[in-house]
Every structure is written in structure tokens, then in C-alpha cells.
Short mmCIF file of C-alpha atoms and ligand atoms in Angstrom, two decimals:
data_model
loop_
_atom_site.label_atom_id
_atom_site.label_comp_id
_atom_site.label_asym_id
_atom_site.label_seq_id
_atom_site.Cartn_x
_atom_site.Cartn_y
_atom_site.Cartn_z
CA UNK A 1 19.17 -0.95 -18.09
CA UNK A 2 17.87 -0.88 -14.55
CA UNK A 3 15.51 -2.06 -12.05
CA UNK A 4 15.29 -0.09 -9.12
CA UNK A 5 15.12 -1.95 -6.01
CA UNK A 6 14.13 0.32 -2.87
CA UNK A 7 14.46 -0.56 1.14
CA UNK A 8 14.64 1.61 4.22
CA UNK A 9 18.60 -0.63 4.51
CA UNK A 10 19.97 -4.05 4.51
CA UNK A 11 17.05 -6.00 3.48
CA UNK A 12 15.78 -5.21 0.01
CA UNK A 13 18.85 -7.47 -0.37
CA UNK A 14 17.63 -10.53 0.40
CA UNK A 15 14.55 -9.34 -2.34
CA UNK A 16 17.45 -8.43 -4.59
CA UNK A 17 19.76 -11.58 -4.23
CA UNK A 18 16.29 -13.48 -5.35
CA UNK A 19 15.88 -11.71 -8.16
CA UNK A 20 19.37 -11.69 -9.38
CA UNK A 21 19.08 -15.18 -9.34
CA UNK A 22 15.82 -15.37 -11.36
CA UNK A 23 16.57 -13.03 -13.70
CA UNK A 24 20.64 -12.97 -14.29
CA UNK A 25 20.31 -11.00 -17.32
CA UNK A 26 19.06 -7.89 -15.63
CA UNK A 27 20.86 -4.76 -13.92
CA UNK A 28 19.06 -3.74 -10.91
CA UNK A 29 19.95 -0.27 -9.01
CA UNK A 30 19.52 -0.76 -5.41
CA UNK A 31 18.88 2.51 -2.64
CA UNK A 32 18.98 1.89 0.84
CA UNK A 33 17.78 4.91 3.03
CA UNK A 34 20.07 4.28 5.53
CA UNK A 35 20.72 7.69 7.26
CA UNK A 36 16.44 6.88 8.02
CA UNK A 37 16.32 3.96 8.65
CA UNK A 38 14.73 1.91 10.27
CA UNK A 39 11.20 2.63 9.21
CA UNK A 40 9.38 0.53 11.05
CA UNK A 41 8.91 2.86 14.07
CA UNK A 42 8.10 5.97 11.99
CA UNK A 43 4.67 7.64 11.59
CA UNK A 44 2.79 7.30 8.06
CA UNK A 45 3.74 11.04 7.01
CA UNK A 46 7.09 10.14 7.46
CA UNK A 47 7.28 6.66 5.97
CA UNK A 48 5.51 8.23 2.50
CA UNK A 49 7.64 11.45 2.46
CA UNK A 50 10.77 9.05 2.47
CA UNK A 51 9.60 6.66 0.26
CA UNK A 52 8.68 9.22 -2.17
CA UNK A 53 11.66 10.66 -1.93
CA UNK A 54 13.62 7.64 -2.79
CA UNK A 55 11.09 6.21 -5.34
CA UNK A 56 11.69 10.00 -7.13
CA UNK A 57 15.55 9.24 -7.09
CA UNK A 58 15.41 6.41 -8.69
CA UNK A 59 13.22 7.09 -11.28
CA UNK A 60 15.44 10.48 -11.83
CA UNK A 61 18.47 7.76 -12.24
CA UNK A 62 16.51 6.40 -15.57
CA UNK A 63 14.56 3.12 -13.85
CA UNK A 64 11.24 2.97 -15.38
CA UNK A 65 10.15 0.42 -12.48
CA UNK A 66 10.98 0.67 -9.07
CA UNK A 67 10.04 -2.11 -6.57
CA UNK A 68 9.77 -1.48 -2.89
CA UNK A 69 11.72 -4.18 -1.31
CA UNK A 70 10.36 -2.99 1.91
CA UNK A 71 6.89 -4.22 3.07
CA UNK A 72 6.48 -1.49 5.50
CA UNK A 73 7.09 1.13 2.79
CA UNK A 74 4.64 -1.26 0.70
CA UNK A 75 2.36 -0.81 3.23
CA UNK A 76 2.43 2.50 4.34
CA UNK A 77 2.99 4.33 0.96
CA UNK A 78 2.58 2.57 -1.88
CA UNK A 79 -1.29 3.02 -2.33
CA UNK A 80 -1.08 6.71 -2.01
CA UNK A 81 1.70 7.19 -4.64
CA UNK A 82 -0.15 5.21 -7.16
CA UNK A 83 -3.54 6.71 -6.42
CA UNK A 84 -2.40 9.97 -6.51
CA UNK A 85 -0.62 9.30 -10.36
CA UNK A 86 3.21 8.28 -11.06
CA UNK A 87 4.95 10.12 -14.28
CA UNK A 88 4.74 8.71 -18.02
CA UNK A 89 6.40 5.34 -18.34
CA UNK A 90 7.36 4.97 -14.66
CA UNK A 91 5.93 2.07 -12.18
CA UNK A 92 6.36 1.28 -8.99
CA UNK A 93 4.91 -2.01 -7.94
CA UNK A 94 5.66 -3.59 -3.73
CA UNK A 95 5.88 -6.81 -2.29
CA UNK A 96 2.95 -7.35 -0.51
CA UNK A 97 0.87 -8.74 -3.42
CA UNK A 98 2.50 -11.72 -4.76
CA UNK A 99 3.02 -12.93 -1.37
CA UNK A 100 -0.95 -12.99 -0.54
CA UNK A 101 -1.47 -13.87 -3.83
CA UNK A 102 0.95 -17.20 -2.83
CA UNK A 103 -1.17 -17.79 0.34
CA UNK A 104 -4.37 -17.67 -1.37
CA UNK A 105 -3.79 -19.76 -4.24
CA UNK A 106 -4.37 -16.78 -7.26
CA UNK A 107 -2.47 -15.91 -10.05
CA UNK A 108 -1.19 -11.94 -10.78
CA UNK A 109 -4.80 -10.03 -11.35
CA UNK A 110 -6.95 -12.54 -10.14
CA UNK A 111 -9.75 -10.62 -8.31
CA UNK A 112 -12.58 -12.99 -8.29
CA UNK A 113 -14.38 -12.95 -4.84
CA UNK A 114 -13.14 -13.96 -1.80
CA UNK A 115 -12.69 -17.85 -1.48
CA UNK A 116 -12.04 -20.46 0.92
CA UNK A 117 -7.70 -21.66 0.66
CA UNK A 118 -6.46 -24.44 2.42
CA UNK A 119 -4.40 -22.17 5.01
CA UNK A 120 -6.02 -21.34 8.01
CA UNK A 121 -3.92 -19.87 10.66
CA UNK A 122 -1.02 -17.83 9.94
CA UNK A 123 1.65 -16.02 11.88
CA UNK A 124 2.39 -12.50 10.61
CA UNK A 125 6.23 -11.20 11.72
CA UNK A 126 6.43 -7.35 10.53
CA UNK A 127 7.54 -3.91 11.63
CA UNK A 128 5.63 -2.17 14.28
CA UNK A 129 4.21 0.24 11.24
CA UNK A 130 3.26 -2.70 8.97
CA UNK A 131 1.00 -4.43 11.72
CA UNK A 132 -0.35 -1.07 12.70
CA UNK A 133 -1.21 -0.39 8.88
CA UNK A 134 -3.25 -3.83 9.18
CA UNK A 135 -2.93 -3.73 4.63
CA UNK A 136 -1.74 -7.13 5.02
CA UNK A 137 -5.28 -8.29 6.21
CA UNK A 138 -6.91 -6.26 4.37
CA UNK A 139 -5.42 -7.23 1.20
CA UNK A 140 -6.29 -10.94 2.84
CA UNK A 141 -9.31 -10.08 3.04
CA UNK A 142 -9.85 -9.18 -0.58
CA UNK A 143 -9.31 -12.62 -1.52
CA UNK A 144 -9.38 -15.48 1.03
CA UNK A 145 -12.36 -15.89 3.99
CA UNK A 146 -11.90 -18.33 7.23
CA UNK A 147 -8.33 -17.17 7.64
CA UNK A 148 -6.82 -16.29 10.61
CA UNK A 149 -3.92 -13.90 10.79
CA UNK A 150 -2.42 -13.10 14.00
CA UNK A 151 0.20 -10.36 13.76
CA UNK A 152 3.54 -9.64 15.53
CA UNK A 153 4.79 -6.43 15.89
CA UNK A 154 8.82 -7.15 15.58
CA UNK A 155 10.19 -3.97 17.73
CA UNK A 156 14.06 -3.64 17.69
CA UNK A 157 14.70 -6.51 14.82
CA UNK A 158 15.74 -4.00 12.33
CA UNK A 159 17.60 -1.80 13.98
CA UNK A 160 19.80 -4.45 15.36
CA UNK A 161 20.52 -5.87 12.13
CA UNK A 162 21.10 -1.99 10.49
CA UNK A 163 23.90 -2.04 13.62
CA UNK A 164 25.41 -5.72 12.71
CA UNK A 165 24.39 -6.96 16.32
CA UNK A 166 22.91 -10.22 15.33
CA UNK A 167 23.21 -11.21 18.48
CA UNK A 168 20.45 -9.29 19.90
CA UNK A 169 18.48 -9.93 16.15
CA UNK A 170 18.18 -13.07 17.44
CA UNK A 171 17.47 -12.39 20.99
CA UNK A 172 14.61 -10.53 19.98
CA UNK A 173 13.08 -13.23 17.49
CA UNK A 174 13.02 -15.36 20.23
CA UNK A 175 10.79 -12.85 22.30
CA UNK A 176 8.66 -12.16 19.16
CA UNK A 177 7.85 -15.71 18.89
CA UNK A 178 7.25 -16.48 22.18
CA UNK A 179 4.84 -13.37 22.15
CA UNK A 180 3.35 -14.80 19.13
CA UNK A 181 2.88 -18.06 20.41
CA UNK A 182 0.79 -16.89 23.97
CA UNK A 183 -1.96 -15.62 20.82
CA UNK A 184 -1.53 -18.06 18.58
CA UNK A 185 0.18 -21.34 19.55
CA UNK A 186 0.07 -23.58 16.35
CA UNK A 187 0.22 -21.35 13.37
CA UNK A 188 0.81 -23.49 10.27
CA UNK A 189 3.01 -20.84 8.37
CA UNK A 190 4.71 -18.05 9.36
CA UNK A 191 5.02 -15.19 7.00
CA UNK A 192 8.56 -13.39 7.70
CA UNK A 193 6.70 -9.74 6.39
CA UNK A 194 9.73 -7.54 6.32
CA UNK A 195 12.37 -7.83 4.10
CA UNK A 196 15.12 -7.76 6.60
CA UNK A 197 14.05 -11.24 8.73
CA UNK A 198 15.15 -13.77 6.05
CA UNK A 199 18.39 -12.48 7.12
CA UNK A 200 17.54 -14.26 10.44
CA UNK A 201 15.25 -17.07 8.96
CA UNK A 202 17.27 -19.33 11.16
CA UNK A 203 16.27 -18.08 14.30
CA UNK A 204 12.84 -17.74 13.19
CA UNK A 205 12.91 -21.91 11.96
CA UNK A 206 14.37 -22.97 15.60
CA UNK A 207 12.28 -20.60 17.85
CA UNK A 208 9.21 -21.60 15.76
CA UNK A 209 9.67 -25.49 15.30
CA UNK A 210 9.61 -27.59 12.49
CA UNK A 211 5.85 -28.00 12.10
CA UNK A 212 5.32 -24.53 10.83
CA UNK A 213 6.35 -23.45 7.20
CA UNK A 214 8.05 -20.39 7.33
CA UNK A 215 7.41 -17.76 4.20
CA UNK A 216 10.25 -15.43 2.55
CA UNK A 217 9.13 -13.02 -0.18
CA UNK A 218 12.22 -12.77 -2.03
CA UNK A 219 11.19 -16.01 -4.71
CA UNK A 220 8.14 -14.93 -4.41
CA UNK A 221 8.95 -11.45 -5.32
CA UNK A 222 11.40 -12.66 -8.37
CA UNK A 223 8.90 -14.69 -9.57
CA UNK A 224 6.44 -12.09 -9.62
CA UNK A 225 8.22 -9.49 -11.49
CA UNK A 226 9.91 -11.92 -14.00
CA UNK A 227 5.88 -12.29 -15.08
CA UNK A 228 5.68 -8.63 -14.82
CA UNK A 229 9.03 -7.80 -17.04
CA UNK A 230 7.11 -10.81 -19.57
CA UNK A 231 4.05 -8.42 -19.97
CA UNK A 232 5.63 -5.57 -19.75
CA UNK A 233 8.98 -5.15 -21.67
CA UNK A 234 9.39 -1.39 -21.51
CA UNK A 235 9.91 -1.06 -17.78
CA UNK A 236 13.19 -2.16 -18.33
CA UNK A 237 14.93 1.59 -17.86
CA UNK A 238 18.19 3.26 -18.65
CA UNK A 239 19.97 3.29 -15.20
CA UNK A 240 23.13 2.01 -14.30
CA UNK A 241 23.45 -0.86 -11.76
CA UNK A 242 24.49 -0.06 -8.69
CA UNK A 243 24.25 0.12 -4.91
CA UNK A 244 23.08 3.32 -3.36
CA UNK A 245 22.95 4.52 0.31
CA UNK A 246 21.89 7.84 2.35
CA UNK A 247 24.04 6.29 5.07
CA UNK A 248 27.81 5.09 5.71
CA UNK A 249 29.17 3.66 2.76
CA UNK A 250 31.74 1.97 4.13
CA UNK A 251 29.52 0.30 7.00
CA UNK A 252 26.74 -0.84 3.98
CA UNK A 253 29.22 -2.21 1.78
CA UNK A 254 30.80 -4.44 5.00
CA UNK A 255 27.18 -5.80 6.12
CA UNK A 256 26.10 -6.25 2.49
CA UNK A 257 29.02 -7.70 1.51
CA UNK A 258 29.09 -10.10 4.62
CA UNK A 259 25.45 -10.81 3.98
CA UNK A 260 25.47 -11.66 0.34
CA UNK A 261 28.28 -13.53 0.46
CA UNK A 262 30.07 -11.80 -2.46
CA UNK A 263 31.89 -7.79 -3.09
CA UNK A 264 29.38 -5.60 -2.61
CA UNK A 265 30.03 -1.58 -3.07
CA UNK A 266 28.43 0.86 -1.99
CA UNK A 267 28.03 4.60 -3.05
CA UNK A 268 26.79 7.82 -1.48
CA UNK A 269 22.81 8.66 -3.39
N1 DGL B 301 12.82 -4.10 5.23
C1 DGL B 301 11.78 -3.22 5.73
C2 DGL B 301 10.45 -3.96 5.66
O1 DGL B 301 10.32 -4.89 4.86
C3 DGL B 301 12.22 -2.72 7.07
C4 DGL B 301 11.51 -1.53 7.53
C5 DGL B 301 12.25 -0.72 8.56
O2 DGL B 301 13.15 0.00 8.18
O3 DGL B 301 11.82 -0.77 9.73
O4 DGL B 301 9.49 -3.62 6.32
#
């Protein structure tokens, strides 16, 4: 009884740890695309070939509903695969949605016009593909006016944490922020807009400064799809639980095991 969780790697985790929590009832089957990843750097065709791909393999594994954990997949593909039709009894629902519907003060379905929220400037940290897709302010757009987003393209971040050199993953925040802060030097929140930088929400909290709030999707992903699973009882599938990876086994279940703080195994898709 299954949820699939989907990320280009390590950090659908920190979407999947959330949700565990929330919901500690449910079996969730996660897929990293390791052997691709990371995404971030890849061109559209790509990004939606692999993240159809995946999506397919999961639903072929019996989940009904499979959420990508992975904003620039969210991004990049999402819209396409839903426009274009998904199979009888089969979902797949991203993560960019209840985090703009957080920011601008809606509930799930909430599309009344455009309205004025009490954020104003806000720092957007995502994958070179995710900025370049621009969905998050478009999907601003659709419900908030006055905002300001100024985006960060985060190049490097992902792959160092794919090769367990945290080192430079911090390193490279640093530079980010700095970059950030010559275009925008008082954000009020920053929005951490791929799955894999809560994994370095430190880094983010001392390079930006206390004043800003920073803002994590996974609670605000569990959240989301604990309302969904409410309404919607029969995406709960027939999958086993499980970790998944196109990649090294043996280096995923190391890094997720060292991340999550508890045994984590994975197997080959
Ligand atoms: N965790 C993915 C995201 O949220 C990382 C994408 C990548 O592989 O570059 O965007």
C-alpha cells in the first residue's frame, strides 16, 4: 500500500522523512534516479523523458499516486504529463503548489484572483533548470500581486551533495547567497526550492542571518498530501515500500542512511 515518492537522488528524502512523520501509517516507495542525476543542469526534453520514465515505474510497481519530490522535475515536467492524460486511477501531484499556496495565504484549490499577502520580497534558491523554467513565478503570479521574487540559480549544490562532499555544499551556499544578496539584500524569507537544500538548511540560516525566515517544503508537502489522501482515499496503491535507485546501491544506502539518521536500504529499480 504505497506512495510513490520520486527525486532525481538524495533529496526527495528530506520530502519523505516529512511525510513519514505526518502520516506513520503509510508505506511510501521511494526512486531516486541516481545514475541521472543531478537534474538541475539538464535541458527540458531530458528532464520530462526521465521523469516520465520514473513516474511510469512507479506506477508499474502498483502506486496509484506518485509525488515528485523534486521541484525541478515539478517544474519542468509535471504540467506536460498531466496535460497530456495519466492512466485510470493513477495521479501524480509535485511540490511546487502547496508551497505557494503557504506564501500566499490559500487553501488547496483556492483560485480566486490574485490578491495582495503580507510577504513582499522573497529569495528563491533552486536548480539552474527550475529558475530558468521561471513556473515558480508564474504560479506566484496566479495568486499573489506586489511580490517580489528574486531567484538564485544554485549551480554545483546538488551534485556535491549526490558525491557526499558537504564541504563544498556549503562552500557553494555561501556563494549563492552572497550572489543573492548583491540583487536582493533584505529578503524576508527565503524559499530553499529544491528538495536537496534542507539537507544544508544550516548553511543557508548562517550565510543568510537570522532576520530572514527560511522555507522547507517537506511539512509543507506532508501536510498537503495528508489533505489530499483525506479526499481522496483510493490513491492509496498496492506497492511495496521500499527504496529504489538507478545508481550505486551501496553509495545511496550510506548517504541516506547517514542523512536520515536511521537504516536505510537501498535496491537496484
Ligand atoms: N531535488 C531536486 C529538486 O528539488 C534536485 C534536482 C537535481 O537533480 O538537480 O530540484
Amino acid at each position: 500500500m504505497a506512495i510513490g515518492i520520486f527525486d532525481s537522488g538524495l533529496g526527495g528524502l528530506t520530502v519523505l522523512d516529512a511525510a513519514q512523520s505526518r502520516l506513520p501509517q503509510m508505506e511510501f516507495l521511494y526512486y531516486a534516479d541516481s545514475a541521472n542525476a543531478p537534474y538541475g543542469v539538464r535541458t527540458p526534453e531530458d528532464i520530462q523523458k526521465l521523469t516520465e520514465r520514473a513516474v511510469k515505474n512507479l506506477w508499474y510497481r502498483g502506486c496509484n499516486l506518485v509525488i515528485l519530490a523534486c521541484n525541478t522535475a515539478s517544474a519542468v515536467a509535471l504540467r506536460r504529463m498531466q496535460e497530456a492524460g495519466v492512466p485510470n486511477g493513477k495521479r501524480v501531484l509535485g511540490v511546487f503548489v502547496p508551497l505557494i499556496e503557504t506564501l500566499t495565504e490559500r487553501k488547496w484549490g483556492d483560485n480566486s484572483a490574485p490578491r495582495e499577502v503580507a510577504i513582499k520580497d522573497v529569495a528563491l534558491f533552486a536548480t539552474p533548470a527550475t529558475v530558468a523554467s521561471r513556473a515558480f513565478q508564474r504560479e506566484f503570479a496566479f495568486r499573489a500581486i506586489g511580490v517580489d521574487v528574486e531567484a538564485q540559480a544554485c549551480a554545483g549544490v546538488v551534485d556535491a551533495i549526490e558525491n557526499g562532499d558537504m564541504i563544498l555544499a556549503e562552500g557553494l551556499v555561501r556563494s549563492h547567497v552572497e550572489a543573492l544578496k548583491r540583487k536582493m539584500p533584505n529578503p524576508e524569507a527565503a524559499v530553499l526550492g529544491c528538495t536537496h537544500y534542507p539537507l544544508l538548511a544550516d548553511a543557508f540560516k548562517k550565510a543568510l542571518g537570522k532576520s530572514v525566515t527560511i522555507i522547507c517544503q517537506g511539512n509543507l508537502v506532508a501536510n498537503s498530501l495528508a489533505d489530499y489522501l483525506d479526499r481522496h482515499q483510493d490513491m492509496v496503491g498496492d506497492g511495496l515500500a521500499g527504496f529504489l535507485t538507478t545508481g550505486n546501491t551501496q553509495k545511496m544506502t550510506e548517504q541516506a542512511t547517514r542523512f536520515l539518521g536511521r537504516p536505510i536500504f537501498f535496491e537496484a529499480v
